[in-house]
Short mmCIF file of C-alpha atoms in Angstrom, two decimals:
data_model
loop_
_atom_site.label_atom_id
_atom_site.label_comp_id
_atom_site.label_asym_id
_atom_site.label_seq_id
_atom_site.Cartn_x
_atom_site.Cartn_y
_atom_site.Cartn_z
CA UNK O 1444 -49.89 3.09 65.09
CA UNK O 1445 -47.72 0.03 64.46
CA UNK O 1446 -49.44 -0.51 61.12
CA UNK O 1447 -48.73 3.12 60.16
CA UNK O 1448 -45.04 2.74 60.97
CA UNK O 1449 -44.92 -0.47 58.98
CA UNK O 1450 -46.54 1.28 56.02
CA UNK O 1451 -43.98 4.11 56.24
CA UNK O 1452 -41.11 1.59 56.37
CA UNK O 1453 -42.50 -0.14 53.31
CA UNK O 1454 -42.74 3.18 51.43
CA UNK O 1455 -39.20 4.14 52.44
CA UNK O 1456 -37.91 0.69 51.40
CA UNK O 1457 -39.60 0.91 48.02
CA UNK O 1458 -38.38 4.46 47.56
CA UNK O 1459 -34.82 3.41 48.45
CA UNK O 1460 -34.88 0.58 45.95
CA UNK O 1461 -36.22 2.95 43.31
CA UNK O 1462 -33.40 5.41 43.94
CA UNK O 1463 -30.85 2.59 43.77
CA UNK O 1464 -32.32 1.36 40.47
CA UNK O 1465 -32.25 4.88 39.01
CA UNK O 1466 -28.61 5.26 39.99
CA UNK O 1467 -27.76 1.84 38.57
CA UNK O 1468 -29.55 2.71 35.35
CA UNK O 1469 -27.60 5.95 35.10
CA UNK O 1470 -24.31 4.09 35.57
CA UNK O 1471 -25.23 1.45 32.98
CA UNK O 1472 -26.32 4.08 30.45
CA UNK O 1473 -23.07 5.96 31.08
CA UNK O 1474 -21.02 2.82 30.45
CA UNK O 1475 -22.96 2.06 27.26
CA UNK O 1476 -22.46 5.62 26.00
CA UNK O 1477 -18.76 5.48 26.85
CA UNK O 1478 -18.36 2.20 24.96
CA UNK O 1479 -20.32 3.62 22.02
CA UNK O 1480 -18.24 6.77 21.95
CA UNK O 1481 -14.88 5.00 22.23
CA UNK O 1482 -15.61 2.09 19.87
CA UNK O 1483 -18.41 2.98 17.47
CA UNK O 1484 -18.36 6.74 17.15
CA UNK O 1485 -14.85 6.92 15.63
CA UNK O 1486 -15.96 4.42 12.98
CA UNK O 1487 -19.08 6.43 12.21
CA UNK O 1488 -17.04 9.62 12.00
CA UNK O 1489 -14.49 7.90 9.76
CA UNK O 1490 -17.19 6.61 7.40
CA UNK O 1491 -18.74 10.07 7.26
CA UNK O 1492 -15.38 11.64 6.45
CA UNK O 1493 -14.75 9.36 3.45
CA UNK O 1494 -18.30 9.90 2.16
CA UNK O 1495 -17.64 13.64 1.67
CA UNK O 1496 -15.12 13.25 -1.21
CA UNK O 1497 -12.38 14.96 0.83
CA UNK O 1498 -9.51 16.91 -0.70
CA UNK O 1499 -6.00 15.44 -0.71
CA UNK O 1500 -4.79 17.64 2.14
CA UNK O 1501 -7.79 16.64 4.26
CA UNK O 1502 -7.13 12.96 3.54
CA UNK O 1503 -3.52 13.27 4.68
CA UNK O 1504 -4.45 15.05 7.90
CA UNK O 1505 -7.29 12.57 8.59
CA UNK O 1506 -5.04 9.54 8.14
CA UNK O 1507 -2.46 11.10 10.45
CA UNK O 1508 -4.95 12.12 13.15
CA UNK O 1509 -6.94 8.89 13.15
CA UNK O 1510 -3.85 6.68 13.34
CA UNK O 1511 -1.52 8.75 15.49
CA UNK O 1512 0.98 9.17 12.62
CA UNK O 1513 3.57 11.84 13.40
CA UNK O 1514 4.31 13.20 9.93
CA UNK O 1515 4.09 13.00 6.17
CA UNK O 1516 5.22 14.69 2.96
CA UNK O 1517 2.99 15.15 -0.09
CA UNK O 1518 3.97 16.04 -3.67
CA UNK O 1519 1.33 17.15 -6.21
CA UNK O 1520 1.78 18.27 -9.80
CA UNK O 1521 2.08 17.25 -13.44
CA UNK O 1522 4.61 15.26 -15.43
CA UNK O 1523 7.60 17.32 -16.47
CA UNK O 1524 6.99 20.00 -13.85
CA UNK O 1525 8.38 20.52 -10.37
CA UNK O 1526 5.70 19.34 -7.95
CA UNK O 1527 4.26 21.34 -5.08
CA UNK O 1528 5.66 19.66 -1.96
CA UNK O 1529 4.01 20.05 1.46
CA UNK O 1530 5.33 18.70 4.77
CA UNK O 1531 3.07 17.81 7.70
CA UNK O 1532 3.82 17.17 11.35
CA UNK O 1533 7.06 15.76 12.73
CA UNK O 1534 9.79 13.28 11.87
CA UNK O 1535 10.09 10.11 13.93
CA UNK O 1536 12.77 11.79 16.08
CA UNK O 1537 10.60 14.81 16.82
CA UNK O 1538 11.93 17.37 14.33
CA UNK O 1539 9.66 19.51 12.16
CA UNK O 1540 9.10 17.48 9.00
CA UNK O 1541 11.27 18.82 6.13
CA UNK O 1542 9.90 18.64 2.56
CA UNK O 1543 12.99 16.73 1.42
CA UNK O 1544 12.72 13.96 4.04
CA UNK O 1545 13.66 10.54 2.66
CA UNK O 1546 11.25 7.64 3.20
CA UNK O 1547 11.34 3.96 2.46
CA UNK O 1548 8.95 3.55 -0.46
CA UNK O 1549 7.92 0.03 0.58
CA UNK O 1550 5.75 -1.48 -2.18
CA UNK O 1551 5.93 1.65 -4.31
CA UNK O 1552 9.10 -0.17 -5.37
CA UNK O 1553 7.00 -2.71 -7.30
CA UNK O 1554 5.94 -0.36 -10.12
CA UNK O 1555 9.60 0.60 -10.51
CA UNK O 1556 10.55 -3.05 -10.98
CA UNK O 1557 7.56 -3.57 -13.28
CA UNK O 1558 8.62 -0.63 -15.47
CA UNK O 1559 12.06 -2.20 -15.95
CA UNK O 1560 10.50 -5.56 -16.84
CA UNK O 1561 8.16 -3.91 -19.36
CA UNK O 1562 11.15 -2.18 -20.94
CA UNK O 1563 12.87 -5.55 -21.45
CA UNK O 1564 9.68 -6.92 -22.97
CA UNK O 1565 9.44 -3.90 -25.26
CA UNK O 1566 13.03 -4.55 -26.37
CA UNK O 1567 12.10 -8.14 -27.23
CA UNK O 1568 14.29 -9.75 -24.56
CA UNK O 1569 11.38 -11.95 -23.47
CA UNK O 1570 7.56 -11.86 -23.45
CA UNK O 1571 4.81 -11.69 -20.87
CA UNK O 1572 4.03 -15.35 -21.43
CA UNK O 1573 7.60 -16.65 -21.13
CA UNK O 1574 8.11 -19.02 -18.22
CA UNK O 1575 10.04 -18.19 -15.07
CA UNK O 1576 12.01 -21.47 -15.25
CA UNK O 1577 13.25 -20.56 -18.73
CA UNK O 1578 14.42 -17.10 -17.64
CA UNK O 1579 15.96 -17.95 -14.25
CA UNK O 1580 17.15 -21.58 -14.35
CA UNK O 1581 17.43 -21.91 -10.57
CA UNK O 1582 13.60 -21.90 -10.43
CA UNK O 1583 13.68 -25.40 -11.96
CA UNK O 1584 14.90 -26.77 -8.62
CA UNK O 1585 11.74 -25.70 -6.76
CA UNK O 1586 9.95 -28.33 -4.71
CA UNK O 1587 6.60 -27.65 -6.41
CA UNK O 1588 6.59 -28.73 -10.06
CA UNK O 1589 3.99 -26.05 -10.81
CA UNK O 1590 6.82 -23.50 -10.85
CA UNK O 1591 7.16 -24.62 -14.47
CA UNK O 1592 3.77 -22.98 -15.19
CA UNK O 1593 4.61 -19.55 -13.77
CA UNK O 1594 4.93 -16.81 -16.40
CA UNK O 1595 6.16 -13.23 -16.34
CA UNK O 1596 2.53 -12.10 -16.50
CA UNK O 1597 1.73 -14.11 -13.37
CA UNK O 1598 4.66 -12.51 -11.55
CA UNK O 1599 3.61 -8.99 -12.49
CA UNK O 1600 -0.02 -9.58 -11.55
CA UNK O 1601 0.39 -11.45 -8.25
CA UNK O 1602 -1.04 -14.69 -9.61
CA UNK O 1603 2.07 -16.90 -9.38
CA UNK O 1604 0.65 -19.10 -6.61
CA UNK O 1605 2.38 -17.78 -3.48
CA UNK O 1606 0.37 -17.29 -0.30
CA UNK O 1607 3.16 -17.30 2.31
CA UNK O 1608 4.70 -13.99 3.44
CA UNK O 1609 8.29 -13.34 2.38
CA UNK O 1610 11.00 -13.83 5.02
CA UNK O 1611 12.62 -10.43 5.64
CA UNK O 1612 14.95 -11.85 8.28
CA UNK O 1613 17.50 -13.20 5.79
CA UNK O 1614 20.68 -11.51 4.56
CA UNK O 1615 22.04 -11.06 1.05
CA UNK O 1616 23.13 -8.67 -1.69
CA UNK O 1617 19.89 -9.28 -3.58
CA UNK O 1618 16.60 -11.07 -2.99
CA UNK O 1619 17.83 -14.51 -4.09
CA UNK O 1620 17.92 -15.84 -0.46
CA UNK O 1621 14.21 -15.02 -0.20
CA UNK O 1622 13.45 -16.84 -3.47
CA UNK O 1623 15.59 -19.86 -2.55
CA UNK O 1624 13.88 -20.29 0.81
CA UNK O 1625 10.43 -20.05 -0.77
CA UNK O 1626 11.30 -22.75 -3.32
CA UNK O 1627 11.35 -25.27 -0.47
CA UNK O 1628 7.60 -24.80 0.06
CA UNK O 1629 4.62 -25.72 -2.08
CA UNK O 1630 2.62 -23.07 -3.91
CA UNK O 1631 -0.73 -22.13 -2.41
CA UNK O 1632 -2.63 -22.39 -5.71
CA UNK O 1633 -2.07 -23.12 -9.38
CA UNK O 1634 -0.32 -20.27 -11.23
CA UNK O 1635 -2.82 -17.99 -12.95
CA UNK O 1636 -5.76 -19.33 -10.94
CA UNK O 1637 -6.41 -16.10 -9.08
CA UNK O 1638 -4.87 -12.95 -7.55
CA UNK O 1639 -3.11 -13.05 -4.16
CA UNK O 1640 -0.82 -10.13 -3.37
CA UNK O 1641 2.71 -11.43 -2.85
CA UNK O 1642 6.23 -10.02 -2.57
CA UNK O 1643 7.79 -13.26 -3.85
CA UNK O 1644 6.75 -12.67 -7.45
CA UNK O 1645 8.54 -9.33 -7.52
CA UNK O 1646 11.66 -10.92 -6.08
CA UNK O 1647 11.65 -13.23 -9.10
CA UNK O 1648 11.14 -10.25 -11.41
CA UNK O 1649 14.24 -8.66 -9.89
CA UNK O 1650 16.19 -11.85 -10.61
CA UNK O 1651 14.85 -11.93 -14.18
CA UNK O 1652 16.13 -8.38 -14.70
CA UNK O 1653 19.54 -9.30 -13.31
CA UNK O 1654 19.73 -12.44 -15.42
CA UNK O 1655 18.43 -11.08 -18.73
CA UNK O 1656 19.35 -7.38 -18.88
CA UNK O 1657 23.12 -7.79 -19.09
CA UNK O 1658 23.65 -5.86 -15.86
CA UNK O 1659 22.63 -6.04 -12.23
CA UNK O 1660 19.12 -5.06 -11.15
CA UNK O 1661 19.98 -1.65 -9.69
CA UNK O 1662 22.13 -0.55 -12.63
CA UNK O 1663 19.50 -1.49 -15.20
CA UNK O 1664 16.63 0.13 -13.27
CA UNK O 1665 18.57 3.37 -12.92
CA UNK O 1666 19.54 3.39 -16.59
CA UNK O 1667 16.14 2.74 -18.19
CA UNK O 1668 13.62 3.81 -15.53
CA UNK O 1669 14.85 6.27 -12.92
CA UNK O 1670 17.45 8.38 -14.74
CA UNK O 1671 15.14 9.17 -17.69
CA UNK O 1672 12.52 10.32 -15.19
CA UNK O 1673 15.02 12.37 -13.18
CA UNK O 1674 14.15 10.37 -10.07
CA UNK O 1675 17.13 10.20 -7.68
CA UNK O 1676 15.95 7.24 -5.64
CA UNK O 1677 18.22 4.97 -3.60
CA UNK O 1678 18.21 1.18 -3.33
CA UNK O 1679 18.20 1.22 0.47
CA UNK O 1680 17.60 -2.47 1.17
CA UNK O 1681 19.02 -4.92 -1.39
CA UNK O 1682 17.44 -8.01 0.16
CA UNK O 1683 13.96 -6.70 -0.66
CA UNK O 1684 15.00 -4.46 -3.54
CA UNK O 1685 12.61 -5.58 -6.25
CA UNK O 1686 9.54 -5.50 -4.06
CA UNK O 1687 10.26 -2.98 -1.32
CA UNK O 1688 13.85 -1.77 -1.18
CA UNK O 1689 13.77 1.66 -2.84
CA UNK O 1690 13.79 4.91 -0.84
CA UNK O 1691 13.69 8.62 -1.55
CA UNK O 1692 11.84 11.90 -1.23
CA UNK O 1693 8.25 12.56 -2.23
CA UNK O 1694 9.48 14.81 -5.05
CA UNK O 1695 11.73 12.13 -6.56
CA UNK O 1696 9.02 9.51 -6.17
CA UNK O 1697 6.65 11.91 -7.95
CA UNK O 1698 9.03 12.19 -10.90
CA UNK O 1699 8.67 8.46 -11.52
CA UNK O 1700 4.94 8.09 -10.86
CA UNK O 1701 3.95 11.16 -12.89
CA UNK O 1702 5.09 9.36 -16.05
CA UNK O 1703 2.34 7.17 -17.55
CA UNK O 1704 2.76 3.38 -17.47
CA UNK O 1705 2.84 1.41 -20.70
CA UNK O 1706 -0.54 0.67 -22.26
CA UNK O 1707 -0.06 -3.08 -21.74
CA UNK O 1708 0.24 -2.54 -18.00
CA UNK O 1709 -3.34 -1.27 -17.69
CA UNK O 1710 -4.88 -3.51 -20.38
CA UNK O 1711 -4.53 -6.67 -18.26
CA UNK O 1712 -6.54 -6.36 -15.03
CA UNK O 1713 -7.27 -8.44 -11.95
CA UNK O 1714 -10.17 -7.36 -9.74
CA UNK O 1715 -9.17 -6.73 -6.14
CA UNK O 1716 -11.25 -6.84 -2.95
CA UNK O 1717 -12.59 -3.33 -3.61
CA UNK O 1718 -14.80 -3.41 -6.73
CA UNK O 1719 -13.43 -0.03 -7.84
CA UNK O 1720 -9.77 -1.08 -7.71
CA UNK O 1721 -8.00 -3.36 -10.21
CA UNK O 1722 -4.41 -4.54 -10.47
CA UNK O 1723 -2.69 -4.39 -13.84
CA UNK O 1724 0.88 -5.40 -14.65
CA UNK O 1725 2.67 -3.78 -11.72
CA UNK O 1726 0.19 -0.95 -11.17
CA UNK O 1727 -3.07 -0.48 -9.28
CA UNK O 1728 -5.89 0.95 -11.41
CA UNK O 1729 -8.42 3.22 -9.68
CA UNK O 1730 -11.11 4.49 -12.05
CA UNK O 1731 -8.56 4.67 -14.91
CA UNK O 1732 -5.97 6.38 -12.69
CA UNK O 1733 -2.78 4.38 -12.05
CA UNK O 1734 -0.60 4.07 -8.97
CA UNK O 1735 0.21 1.87 -6.00
CA UNK O 1736 0.40 1.78 -2.23
CA UNK O 1737 2.83 0.29 0.25
CA UNK O 1738 3.55 -0.15 3.93
CA UNK O 1739 6.12 -1.54 6.35
CA UNK O 1740 5.18 -2.72 9.81
CA UNK O 1741 8.25 -3.14 11.96
CA UNK O 1742 11.32 -1.16 12.98
CA UNK O 1743 10.87 1.24 10.05
CA UNK O 1744 7.14 1.84 9.74
CA UNK O 1745 5.85 3.66 6.66
CA UNK O 1746 2.67 4.07 4.63
CA UNK O 1747 3.09 5.17 1.01
CA UNK O 1748 0.59 6.18 -1.69
CA UNK O 1749 0.94 7.31 -5.31
CA UNK O 1750 -1.66 7.99 -8.00
CA UNK O 1751 -1.60 9.46 -11.52
CA UNK O 1752 -4.87 10.59 -13.14
CA UNK O 1753 -5.46 10.31 -16.91
CA UNK O 1754 -5.15 14.12 -17.02
CA UNK O 1755 -1.53 13.81 -15.89
CA UNK O 1756 -2.20 15.20 -12.40
CA UNK O 1757 -0.23 13.14 -9.88
CA UNK O 1758 -0.01 12.87 -6.10
CA UNK O 1759 2.50 11.07 -3.89
CA UNK O 1760 1.94 10.87 -0.12
CA UNK O 1761 4.56 9.36 2.21
CA UNK O 1762 3.81 8.79 5.92
CA UNK O 1763 6.29 7.88 8.65
CA UNK O 1764 4.05 5.32 10.33
CA UNK O 1765 1.58 2.59 9.52
CA UNK O 1766 -2.23 3.03 9.89
CA UNK O 1767 -4.69 0.55 11.30
CA UNK O 1768 -6.18 -1.54 8.49
CA UNK O 1769 -3.70 -0.20 5.94
CA UNK O 1770 -5.24 -2.00 2.96
CA UNK O 1771 -8.70 -0.49 3.50
CA UNK O 1772 -7.20 2.92 4.27
CA UNK O 1773 -5.15 2.80 1.07
CA UNK O 1774 -8.19 1.93 -1.06
CA UNK O 1775 -10.23 4.78 0.43
CA UNK O 1776 -7.36 7.27 0.20
CA UNK O 1777 -6.60 6.41 -3.43
CA UNK O 1778 -10.28 6.78 -4.36
CA UNK O 1779 -10.36 10.17 -2.62
CA UNK O 1780 -7.15 11.20 -4.42
CA UNK O 1781 -8.74 10.14 -7.71
CA UNK O 1782 -11.80 12.32 -7.14
CA UNK O 1783 -9.70 15.31 -6.09
CA UNK O 1784 -7.36 14.96 -9.07
CA UNK O 1785 -10.41 14.80 -11.37
CA UNK O 1786 -11.45 18.22 -10.07
CA UNK O 1787 -8.13 19.69 -11.15
CA UNK O 1788 -7.44 21.00 -14.66
CA UNK O 1789 -5.83 18.76 -17.27
CA UNK O 1790 -2.16 18.66 -18.11
CA UNK O 1791 -0.92 22.22 -18.68
CA UNK O 1792 0.51 23.04 -22.12
CA UNK O 1793 4.32 22.75 -22.45
#
């Protein structure tokens, strides 16, 4: 009888341990699934989305949803025509997003500066291979003697040698305080050695325009770049003007980006991290389409995209917040824009 009770106790003990192990296994599997769902599944879903060659509208909504971005405005059309403008979501203060909302353009300012520089080159004021120190004499006082090797081409193509981020905490009526501070540091590599995206080079391009055009940067850019395009943009931040200071609506930004860049701007190319994306002279090149992207992370967060297809079809998308991994998101979005624009008809007859 005692042996029988002992046997029953052993069976109950084993059964209890088995139940406990099953429950523990269930909890562990649940935790693993929760981690998978929260960490890995969104990445899988994101990769699947981009693999489908999504339409522009779908890209905009995906970027907003995945990154918690409140709103955006998109302009699509052809050069010389009024674009179709669509507003999505809300403004940063909770209003329904209006189609004429003004955004900081961030680095979409760079192609604007580049267009003004190319105009001066076309007029014979200087050449792509002229040296920075010969065009803006203050550059001769830089700590690093390699400043003497920096050319206009290097500035346009982000190969001037700068690796440090620009200091946005300064004050001034133009970007010269940013350039002066940077001159106290050494370059990160020899000019022309390779591509490293930098705001400093476009600050120097702004100063070249001011020094060599016969007028200040803003006046010259309006006269030869923006007014002919009918783009009513505003120089919102003068300290970062040449590389990030312009602001405006998606429609006005469209009027600039729908005009083709000069041939020389796409003839010279630097390969970027993505094998399908190159950088010309002030423009990104995505499968022969031209454009740019930009972002601000700080008090005024924005994410900005623009692309013009060889057919003349153009899209500008302005977001009022900054996505996670903005560089990768920009590359994927621009490629998706390129494929969607390729599905559209060519430039309509006048």
